Amino acid sequence: MGWKAFLAMGAQKVSDEELSKRAALVKPGHCSVLVYTSGTTGQPKAVMLSHDTICAEAKSVMASLGASSGFGEVEEQERVLSYLPLSHVAGKMLDMVAPVTMTATCPGWGTVYYARNYDLKAGTIKDRLCVARPTIFLGVPLVWEKIADKLRAIGAETTGIKKDIATWAKGLGLQHAKDCLLGGAGRYPVGYGLANTLVLTNVKAALGLDQCKVAITGAAPIRVDTLEYFASLGLSILEVYGMSETCAASTVSTFQAHAWGSVGFELPGIEVKVFKVDVGGGGKKIECAKAPGLESTDEEFQGEICMRGRTVMMGYLANPDLGPEHVAEIEQKTAEAVDSEGWMHSGDKGMITVAGLTKITGRYKEIIIGEGGENIAPVPIEDHVKGQCDGIMEVMMVGDKRKYNVAIITLKAVGANGEVPGTDALEAGAKRLNPEVSTISAALDDKMWIDTVTAAITSANNNGKICSNNSFKIQKFTILPNNFSEEMGELTPTKKLKRKEVERIYAVMIEKMYASKDTYVRYSA
């Protein structure tokens, strides 16, 4: 339906009596909306969410974030910038449901600003932020990381006393942010007020986030060093966790209780537990013991994260026109997702600490099972490699049922924004690594680049917390001449990595790595 047709529907005169009849036909348990899963491991599925589910989710999130940040709690305008796909649950809830809910139930009122459909692709989302000045903003990790890259590039060109002042201010900002983590006292270091006035407030204003009460990230894992970077600028990003099937968030971090590397605490009215699933067959579940802290790596504390409550979906929608086999398949997928006790099985591996913090440690469908049967969670290893080299955009490990692991590396490049693969020209940290190398194609043969990536991988391999033995280590790597993107089918609309598709696309190159005796295997089509 187009915009004009939508307005024409609103122009039709309908009597109050007719509206009352229609409203009376709507029941809390009826399907309200369809949202679509991201499709990381297959075709997206249509998730049915009831009116009751949406109301329960909106009430729970507003109660948690409102009390934490003051969002919607005072009689003033709250602003949202809509730029995420509305067919996905994050955009649906934040851009459509939240403003209506807040206006109806809170002292404040909501206004939605709409980004242009090309903003992410063109890299102009910051311009829209500066116009909207949102008071709440949800950025998927890729968006936050691209903003950080641009800021780091500006910082790298700053010299003299300006650089000294910026470094001093960010140091105080990070010091304060660390003391605001769970267990801290929230103290302001000496000089923070001046640093905030001279530097931090101005940086946030330049981003259009100076009036942002709540900055959120979700939909995919975010690196801790990205959270630390924004914290040094006086912007605390809160992690949330959930699924399309649970109407978005099931856990949230708040300003009063958050820890980097955790997705926070379960929302009011929602149960979140971690189970060892199908123990002894027959689908039996055993709840995992609580981990002593976020740094725990013992498998005893880890299992599948499951959620239960009013926010769980009705089920996946089947299309009868596609025949009985399709309907049976969708019914089976619903039964696999939500068990007989009402627990929604996320497919995510994680743990819950004795303090109640939830941590994601991997995704079961992403787990690499080595030739020796080891279960290897790739994300912590990949994130460590990226954290060691600012020029790396993505790392994807491959090694399922193989003797060892290899890695596919992409570099930061101009125009690579997740929507499109970008150009050959290096950008941000990649541009600074070796000033004499300005393109990806040149970096493929550059000794400094190869040595730097090798060192980043070696650092990960030598970290006993993430690589407990040789089967976890990356033995070989290649650097792609392009970036992953939605356009080329490697990323979902919410910028999640489609690992199986990447393996399919680059199958020939993967086999070349396994056949080679070298650690670095140059890409060739």
Steps between C-alpha positions, in 0.01 A plus 500: 500500500634842404488818711215655301289185528568495874385861538192426287398226743523749785283747311207256492225598740426223749237540771582468868258210515689315227832565674360363826383185320843449349674557833271248671607232252868542593611267780831511691602161366437588135795552268590868483805510272737283304873556535766308316806322632836613364564183301859436607467123450218476248196675361345762733195375690185702571452535877148557632485742795174555685356825630567379854862417418567847360333673796692285750833569329439874468394531864797301625761689297353840582494415871864393492657765275269779615593450863869472407535799267194719548390425143133598473483586870474879463257709300714562195555371148693175453643438152575183305688474171349223288755341269483124568277270288145510636453137399739408782409509865746769616373758252139400559519536878724806529370705208131413512392351832723689746395855399129407512537319832696784657260768380202302631641401837776744598523875567720540192400463137676336207599632158647283226746639246553288190839453340535487123509149359853561370653637823673180610625427150621855441644542849278801571326366811694754711336784309160365592606459864606864511156606374295270724711523817345171624451446871516124446711332232551134415806424294593153383870434572603575141348849522679579828828364362475709182435814708800412719718455192416849373572653842831315530598624153434859610695440821796360310531824302478721811836622628656720765314631800160407352602135495641524853173647631290241316712214636477642853122542475441151360716352774283663765185394314613137496602514865153622598327243275696212655399616848135494382516128418326258734677513836645846444416818688435724199762750607603792282879543481651842568469713188213303347265800494750707303576207267130452438450870420807538278492172309244228577182707460628648174580156356152371582345815349696444178354148485145621565494302826540782752137464610497120493376361833528135396751360251440132430662222302363161407426256215862375491804480732692823561866512596588628846762736356222674303301548822813633672567745220155660517513493880816710481292758309239508776253279312409177680352248258267249666480146363165327462426144392201329353352349187226558248328208669501680839379834365849655523668545839498236771798639690613860535791689647423815696716791607475384860590137425711416197828329421686499170484157341157428646154554350357587840222365719168338414215746452212511749244232415744296291683188614848441360685179583789296362446126445695197394252381239409147391703342780467124461264548205129569499542878519575503873636829636727557799553856621866603511665621818560875526847615398706681766579783254506610137857376455402138575567262211400169661251305288315409819341845500423519128198379310216616277337829597123459523224754568146463627215745551231703330751634247553161332353473150179323401702302248628519143247576227441232238354567158234236415535588131846340506355160584476263798873420503583867551239534776635191676857633473405836656303330778807286572724809515261662749500185715881494493521867597248503787494188716208350691582708809489826306875558482620673184828339397729772368772285345748728678759364737559696816500519876346693787714618790413482868432875475241432228696633201447317171795446267490361146796273432408376154226370277453124473461511123826697481695267727792341316535131580859405436615168366573393857149589616588829671225764518657829392315831538644718221371845604733564798801400289387708203432803722845474657666504158296806395589674824871457431490670159288808438518443126311170507129517421391137538650166598321173431640170617450177307582157636192286548601131481849609387843428648551869584346843458561761232372857482356730236595864561355820357647851531330833563432674172328810368129438447494165681199555724335159514254590227757488220854355483663839449803592294863393481615811691598443863329705770538592867745281691584305186616818330727589791674165542740555212470847341670369187222248440163657414306210345389151598659353187836648603459382860465140379872505409629738767738353760396745771135409454567126494723522809244712689212260432725205585589664832132563579421133437800389707378717787163324491662157473715571807203614711413202719158637592373474143736238355534231762693265270630472144164394357367853571782680321498656152774339295458675162326805358419688184397861440208560266513774234156621611277531807199297605167665418127450484508567127731203436306272736757467779310714755136512608296826499599543867866446401545155651758278334357213294783258565380210288445732206851646539641147504307420182607817318868458589514119496778489240720741697438309822623180336808684373583599860476141617713382208772761557805468727509876566339684793389785276337384180451780250150528362445384144166459326 
